[in-house]
């Protein structure tokens, strides 16, 4: 596959890879590392890419520590790497947590009951405990909870993380010479020395 040779083609390639990551759980871009401004990093499932607005969407528990971190400082860094294609994407943007609205409701509705049951967790994510625990109610650890319970109890903890990308640092590793480019929302995109 030929490498992109214009900045527009690099930007398109990056978004194509991210969109594939949101659609395909086997894609290398499906599980990016997401870091908040407090340098806390975690792997998250990429759920959606809004190409027009250059935004990404993830699902999260509204009680998670990243919610307060993002409210305090919305800067977000993301890292994706496709080892087969030898393409790395380093992304920077601003995040916001949303718990209400049409997009949140649509994200909830498109989630499976198995995925929704995670939000029945009785303890907030990252809370300390004396022993290991699955953080699921005993009655749903091996079964699917009913819709009414999910919509009442679990929905209260469900949120989305929206990341508005400001920069995409695209880096392609190649034996005949690496290539690197930086897309910037402010229009100051450029090629970079690898």
PDB file of C-alpha atoms in Angstrom:
ATOM      1  CA  UNK A   1       0.000   0.000   0.000  1.00  0.00           C
ATOM      2  CA  UNK A   2       1.423   3.364  -1.012  1.00  0.00           C
ATOM      3  CA  UNK A   3       2.083   5.850   1.749  1.00  0.00           C
ATOM      4  CA  UNK A   4       0.162   9.127   1.711  1.00  0.00           C
ATOM      5  CA  UNK A   5       2.178  11.841   0.002  1.00  0.00           C
ATOM      6  CA  UNK A   6       0.120  14.942   0.849  1.00  0.00           C
ATOM      7  CA  UNK A   7      -0.950  16.378   4.186  1.00  0.00           C
ATOM      8  CA  UNK A   8      -4.606  15.956   3.192  1.00  0.00           C
ATOM      9  CA  UNK A   9      -3.949  12.285   2.393  1.00  0.00           C
ATOM     10  CA  UNK A  10      -2.238  11.796   5.777  1.00  0.00           C
ATOM     11  CA  UNK A  11      -5.222  13.343   7.569  1.00  0.00           C
ATOM     12  CA  UNK A  12      -7.612  11.125   5.610  1.00  0.00           C
ATOM     13  CA  UNK A  13      -5.491   8.030   6.341  1.00  0.00           C
ATOM     14  CA  UNK A  14      -5.505   8.782  10.072  1.00  0.00           C
ATOM     15  CA  UNK A  15      -9.286   9.212  10.154  1.00  0.00           C
ATOM     16  CA  UNK A  16      -9.795   6.074   8.036  1.00  0.00           C
ATOM     17  CA  UNK A  17      -7.737   4.103  10.578  1.00  0.00           C
ATOM     18  CA  UNK A  18      -9.644   5.555  13.529  1.00  0.00           C
ATOM     19  CA  UNK A  19     -13.026   4.903  11.915  1.00  0.00           C
ATOM     20  CA  UNK A  20     -11.988   1.301  11.260  1.00  0.00           C
ATOM     21  CA  UNK A  21     -10.931   1.092  14.912  1.00  0.00           C
ATOM     22  CA  UNK A  22     -14.394   2.171  16.034  1.00  0.00           C
ATOM     23  CA  UNK A  23     -16.130  -0.306  13.688  1.00  0.00           C
ATOM     24  CA  UNK A  24     -13.876  -3.338  14.030  1.00  0.00           C
ATOM     25  CA  UNK A  25     -12.887  -4.797  17.389  1.00  0.00           C
ATOM     26  CA  UNK A  26      -9.996  -6.627  15.695  1.00  0.00           C
ATOM     27  CA  UNK A  27      -8.493  -3.381  14.425  1.00  0.00           C
ATOM     28  CA  UNK A  28      -5.235  -2.245  16.012  1.00  0.00           C
ATOM     29  CA  UNK A  29      -6.832   1.176  16.566  1.00  0.00           C
ATOM     30  CA  UNK A  30      -9.796  -0.235  18.528  1.00  0.00           C
ATOM     31  CA  UNK A  31      -8.083   0.072  21.916  1.00  0.00           C
ATOM     32  CA  UNK A  32      -6.129   3.331  22.147  1.00  0.00           C
ATOM     33  CA  UNK A  33      -4.275   4.435  25.250  1.00  0.00           C
ATOM     34  CA  UNK A  34      -6.086   7.496  26.629  1.00  0.00           C
ATOM     35  CA  UNK A  35      -4.261   9.811  29.051  1.00  0.00           C
ATOM     36  CA  UNK A  36      -5.760  12.654  31.037  1.00  0.00           C
ATOM     37  CA  UNK A  37      -3.792  15.813  31.901  1.00  0.00           C
ATOM     38  CA  UNK A  38      -2.849  14.327  35.288  1.00  0.00           C
ATOM     39  CA  UNK A  39      -0.742  11.741  33.370  1.00  0.00           C
ATOM     40  CA  UNK A  40      -3.125   8.902  34.267  1.00  0.00           C
ATOM     41  CA  UNK A  41      -3.347   6.600  31.250  1.00  0.00           C
ATOM     42  CA  UNK A  42      -5.675   3.709  30.468  1.00  0.00           C
ATOM     43  CA  UNK A  43      -6.747   1.598  27.493  1.00  0.00           C
ATOM     44  CA  UNK A  44     -10.280   2.425  26.327  1.00  0.00           C
ATOM     45  CA  UNK A  45     -12.559   1.054  23.617  1.00  0.00           C
ATOM     46  CA  UNK A  46     -12.990   3.480  20.729  1.00  0.00           C
ATOM     47  CA  UNK A  47     -16.751   3.579  20.088  1.00  0.00           C
ATOM     48  CA  UNK A  48     -17.241   6.216  17.388  1.00  0.00           C
ATOM     49  CA  UNK A  49     -15.375   8.718  15.212  1.00  0.00           C
ATOM     50  CA  UNK A  50     -17.120  11.850  13.985  1.00  0.00           C
ATOM     51  CA  UNK A  51     -15.121  12.646  10.863  1.00  0.00           C
ATOM     52  CA  UNK A  52     -16.872  15.965  10.183  1.00  0.00           C
ATOM     53  CA  UNK A  53     -16.078  17.405  13.624  1.00  0.00           C
ATOM     54  CA  UNK A  54     -12.866  15.370  14.130  1.00  0.00           C
ATOM     55  CA  UNK A  55     -14.069  13.929  17.428  1.00  0.00           C
ATOM     56  CA  UNK A  56     -13.830  10.536  19.089  1.00  0.00           C
ATOM     57  CA  UNK A  57     -16.269   8.929  21.533  1.00  0.00           C
ATOM     58  CA  UNK A  58     -15.674   6.479  24.364  1.00  0.00           C
ATOM     59  CA  UNK A  59     -17.969   5.062  27.061  1.00  0.00           C
ATOM     60  CA  UNK A  60     -17.152   5.439  30.741  1.00  0.00           C
ATOM     61  CA  UNK A  61     -18.531   5.238  34.250  1.00  0.00           C
ATOM     62  CA  UNK A  62     -19.533   8.720  35.412  1.00  0.00           C
ATOM     63  CA  UNK A  63     -18.026   7.903  38.827  1.00  0.00           C
ATOM     64  CA  UNK A  64     -14.544   7.174  37.409  1.00  0.00           C
ATOM     65  CA  UNK A  65     -11.672   9.433  38.541  1.00  0.00           C
ATOM     66  CA  UNK A  66     -11.095  10.574  34.948  1.00  0.00           C
ATOM     67  CA  UNK A  67     -14.420  12.439  35.139  1.00  0.00           C
ATOM     68  CA  UNK A  68     -13.081  14.813  37.804  1.00  0.00           C
ATOM     69  CA  UNK A  69      -9.680  14.994  36.093  1.00  0.00           C
ATOM     70  CA  UNK A  70     -11.278  16.088  32.811  1.00  0.00           C
ATOM     71  CA  UNK A  71     -13.527  18.604  34.580  1.00  0.00           C
ATOM     72  CA  UNK A  72     -10.407  20.092  36.174  1.00  0.00           C
ATOM     73  CA  UNK A  73      -8.258  20.051  33.025  1.00  0.00           C
ATOM     74  CA  UNK A  74      -9.809  18.843  29.750  1.00  0.00           C
ATOM     75  CA  UNK A  75      -6.536  18.099  27.929  1.00  0.00           C
ATOM     76  CA  UNK A  76      -6.407  14.527  26.596  1.00  0.00           C
ATOM     77  CA  UNK A  77      -3.606  12.585  24.900  1.00  0.00           C
ATOM     78  CA  UNK A  78      -4.195   9.363  22.962  1.00  0.00           C
ATOM     79  CA  UNK A  79      -1.873   6.782  21.454  1.00  0.00           C
ATOM     80  CA  UNK A  80      -2.751   4.209  18.780  1.00  0.00           C
ATOM     81  CA  UNK A  81      -0.348   1.836  17.075  1.00  0.00           C
ATOM     82  CA  UNK A  82      -0.897  -0.582  14.210  1.00  0.00           C
ATOM     83  CA  UNK A  83       2.057  -3.002  14.324  1.00  0.00           C
ATOM     84  CA  UNK A  84       1.168  -4.649  10.988  1.00  0.00           C
ATOM     85  CA  UNK A  85       0.955  -1.354   9.102  1.00  0.00           C
ATOM     86  CA  UNK A  86       3.711   0.178  11.259  1.00  0.00           C
ATOM     87  CA  UNK A  87       1.671   3.357  11.744  1.00  0.00           C
ATOM     88  CA  UNK A  88       1.522   5.243  15.020  1.00  0.00           C
ATOM     89  CA  UNK A  89      -1.018   7.967  15.795  1.00  0.00           C
ATOM     90  CA  UNK A  90      -0.375  10.343  18.672  1.00  0.00           C
ATOM     91  CA  UNK A  91      -3.448  12.477  19.239  1.00  0.00           C
ATOM     92  CA  UNK A  92      -4.072  15.543  21.375  1.00  0.00           C
ATOM     93  CA  UNK A  93      -7.387  17.141  22.135  1.00  0.00           C
ATOM     94  CA  UNK A  94      -9.864  18.311  24.717  1.00  0.00           C
ATOM     95  CA  UNK A  95     -12.282  16.024  26.482  1.00  0.00           C
ATOM     96  CA  UNK A  96     -15.693  16.415  27.982  1.00  0.00           C
ATOM     97  CA  UNK A  97     -17.872  13.998  29.902  1.00  0.00           C
ATOM     98  CA  UNK A  98     -21.552  13.886  28.987  1.00  0.00           C
ATOM     99  CA  UNK A  99     -24.221  12.059  30.992  1.00  0.00           C
ATOM    100  CA  UNK A 100     -27.350  13.371  29.271  1.00  0.00           C
ATOM    101  CA  UNK A 101     -28.511  14.220  25.779  1.00  0.00           C
ATOM    102  CA  UNK A 102     -29.396  12.555  22.516  1.00  0.00           C
ATOM    103  CA  UNK A 103     -25.898  11.226  21.802  1.00  0.00           C
ATOM    104  CA  UNK A 104     -25.605   9.694  25.273  1.00  0.00           C
ATOM    105  CA  UNK A 105     -29.012   8.055  24.913  1.00  0.00           C
ATOM    106  CA  UNK A 106     -28.107   6.716  21.460  1.00  0.00           C
ATOM    107  CA  UNK A 107     -24.809   5.322  22.802  1.00  0.00           C
ATOM    108  CA  UNK A 108     -26.684   3.634  25.655  1.00  0.00           C
ATOM    109  CA  UNK A 109     -29.281   2.167  23.296  1.00  0.00           C
ATOM    110  CA  UNK A 110     -26.679   0.714  20.918  1.00  0.00           C
ATOM    111  CA  UNK A 111     -24.817  -0.989  23.798  1.00  0.00           C
ATOM    112  CA  UNK A 112     -25.495  -4.642  24.519  1.00  0.00           C
ATOM    113  CA  UNK A 113     -26.971  -5.682  27.868  1.00  0.00           C
ATOM    114  CA  UNK A 114     -23.707  -7.483  28.593  1.00  0.00           C
ATOM    115  CA  UNK A 115     -21.805  -4.191  28.161  1.00  0.00           C
ATOM    116  CA  UNK A 116     -24.418  -2.233  30.131  1.00  0.00           C
ATOM    117  CA  UNK A 117     -24.151  -4.529  33.143  1.00  0.00           C
ATOM    118  CA  UNK A 118     -20.674  -3.093  33.873  1.00  0.00           C
ATOM    119  CA  UNK A 119     -22.446   0.075  35.010  1.00  0.00           C
ATOM    120  CA  UNK A 120     -24.221  -1.883  37.760  1.00  0.00           C
ATOM    121  CA  UNK A 121     -20.878  -1.882  39.612  1.00  0.00           C
ATOM    122  CA  UNK A 122     -21.669  -1.246  43.285  1.00  0.00           C
ATOM    123  CA  UNK A 123     -18.329   0.499  43.897  1.00  0.00           C
ATOM    124  CA  UNK A 124     -16.936   3.461  41.944  1.00  0.00           C
ATOM    125  CA  UNK A 125     -14.036   2.608  39.607  1.00  0.00           C
ATOM    126  CA  UNK A 126     -10.621   2.870  41.323  1.00  0.00           C
ATOM    127  CA  UNK A 127     -12.073   2.704  44.844  1.00  0.00           C
ATOM    128  CA  UNK A 128      -9.800   0.863  47.287  1.00  0.00           C
ATOM    129  CA  UNK A 129     -10.741  -2.538  48.755  1.00  0.00           C
ATOM    130  CA  UNK A 130      -9.031  -5.032  51.080  1.00  0.00           C
ATOM    131  CA  UNK A 131      -9.405  -7.949  48.669  1.00  0.00           C
ATOM    132  CA  UNK A 132      -9.962  -8.537  44.947  1.00  0.00           C
ATOM    133  CA  UNK A 133     -13.539  -8.126  43.788  1.00  0.00           C
ATOM    134  CA  UNK A 134     -15.327  -8.398  40.439  1.00  0.00           C
ATOM    135  CA  UNK A 135     -17.344  -5.220  41.169  1.00  0.00           C
ATOM    136  CA  UNK A 136     -20.546  -6.710  39.806  1.00  0.00           C
ATOM    137  CA  UNK A 137     -23.615  -7.671  41.834  1.00  0.00           C
ATOM    138  CA  UNK A 138     -23.550 -11.419  42.538  1.00  0.00           C
ATOM    139  CA  UNK A 139     -26.810 -12.053  40.672  1.00  0.00           C
ATOM    140  CA  UNK A 140     -25.458 -10.735  37.346  1.00  0.00           C
ATOM    141  CA  UNK A 141     -21.921 -12.096  37.387  1.00  0.00           C
ATOM    142  CA  UNK A 142     -22.911 -15.003  35.162  1.00  0.00           C
ATOM    143  CA  UNK A 143     -26.193 -13.809  33.710  1.00  0.00           C
ATOM    144  CA  UNK A 144     -27.639 -10.943  31.771  1.00  0.00           C
ATOM    145  CA  UNK A 145     -29.666  -8.525  33.900  1.00  0.00           C
ATOM    146  CA  UNK A 146     -33.138  -7.505  32.827  1.00  0.00           C
ATOM    147  CA  UNK A 147     -33.715  -4.361  30.797  1.00  0.00           C
ATOM    148  CA  UNK A 148     -35.652  -2.518  33.496  1.00  0.00           C
ATOM    149  CA  UNK A 149     -32.872  -2.910  36.038  1.00  0.00           C
ATOM    150  CA  UNK A 150     -30.254  -1.778  33.551  1.00  0.00           C
ATOM    151  CA  UNK A 151     -32.256   1.273  32.518  1.00  0.00           C
ATOM    152  CA  UNK A 152     -32.850   2.232  36.147  1.00  0.00           C
ATOM    153  CA  UNK A 153     -29.652   1.341  38.014  1.00  0.00           C
ATOM    154  CA  UNK A 154     -26.900   1.067  35.401  1.00  0.00           C
ATOM    155  CA  UNK A 155     -27.937   3.996  33.210  1.00  0.00           C
ATOM    156  CA  UNK A 156     -27.376   6.366  36.148  1.00  0.00           C
ATOM    157  CA  UNK A 157     -23.626   5.590  35.993  1.00  0.00           C
ATOM    158  CA  UNK A 158     -23.225   5.601  32.199  1.00  0.00           C
ATOM    159  CA  UNK A 159     -21.455   8.501  30.481  1.00  0.00           C
ATOM    160  CA  UNK A 160     -19.594   9.206  27.300  1.00  0.00           C
ATOM    161  CA  UNK A 161     -16.194  10.806  26.896  1.00  0.00           C
ATOM    162  CA  UNK A 162     -16.020  13.015  23.809  1.00  0.00           C
ATOM    163  CA  UNK A 163     -12.562  14.038  22.622  1.00  0.00           C
ATOM    164  CA  UNK A 164     -12.287  16.934  20.179  1.00  0.00           C
ATOM    165  CA  UNK A 165      -8.984  16.398  18.408  1.00  0.00           C
ATOM    166  CA  UNK A 166      -6.674  19.383  18.046  1.00  0.00           C
ATOM    167  CA  UNK A 167      -3.655  17.494  16.661  1.00  0.00           C
ATOM    168  CA  UNK A 168      -2.950  14.214  14.913  1.00  0.00           C
ATOM    169  CA  UNK A 169       0.725  13.227  14.772  1.00  0.00           C
ATOM    170  CA  UNK A 170       0.917  10.510  12.084  1.00  0.00           C
ATOM    171  CA  UNK A 171       4.128   8.441  11.972  1.00  0.00           C
ATOM    172  CA  UNK A 172       4.841   5.666   9.480  1.00  0.00           C
ATOM    173  CA  UNK A 173       7.834   3.392  10.062  1.00  0.00           C
ATOM    174  CA  UNK A 174       9.403   2.113   6.833  1.00  0.00           C
ATOM    175  CA  UNK A 175      12.709   0.466   5.899  1.00  0.00           C
ATOM    176  CA  UNK A 176      13.260   2.949   3.083  1.00  0.00           C
ATOM    177  CA  UNK A 177      12.674   5.944   5.372  1.00  0.00           C
ATOM    178  CA  UNK A 178      10.093   6.882   7.951  1.00  0.00           C
ATOM    179  CA  UNK A 179       7.425   9.502   7.289  1.00  0.00           C
ATOM    180  CA  UNK A 180       5.809  11.810   9.781  1.00  0.00           C
ATOM    181  CA  UNK A 181       3.228  14.572   9.554  1.00  0.00           C
ATOM    182  CA  UNK A 182       1.241  16.711  11.963  1.00  0.00           C
ATOM    183  CA  UNK A 183      -2.384  17.684  11.313  1.00  0.00           C
ATOM    184  CA  UNK A 184      -3.535  20.669  13.364  1.00  0.00           C
ATOM    185  CA  UNK A 185      -7.075  21.959  13.708  1.00  0.00           C
ATOM    186  CA  UNK A 186      -5.780  25.533  13.519  1.00  0.00           C
ATOM    187  CA  UNK A 187      -4.663  24.909   9.920  1.00  0.00           C
ATOM    188  CA  UNK A 188      -0.919  24.839  10.667  1.00  0.00           C
ATOM    189  CA  UNK A 189      -0.419  21.254   9.497  1.00  0.00           C
ATOM    190  CA  UNK A 190       3.102  20.289   8.433  1.00  0.00           C
ATOM    191  CA  UNK A 191       5.468  17.486   7.607  1.00  0.00           C
ATOM    192  CA  UNK A 192       7.826  16.633  10.469  1.00  0.00           C
ATOM    193  CA  UNK A 193      11.231  15.021  10.551  1.00  0.00           C
ATOM    194  CA  UNK A 194      10.716  11.441  11.795  1.00  0.00           C
TER     195      UNK A 194
END
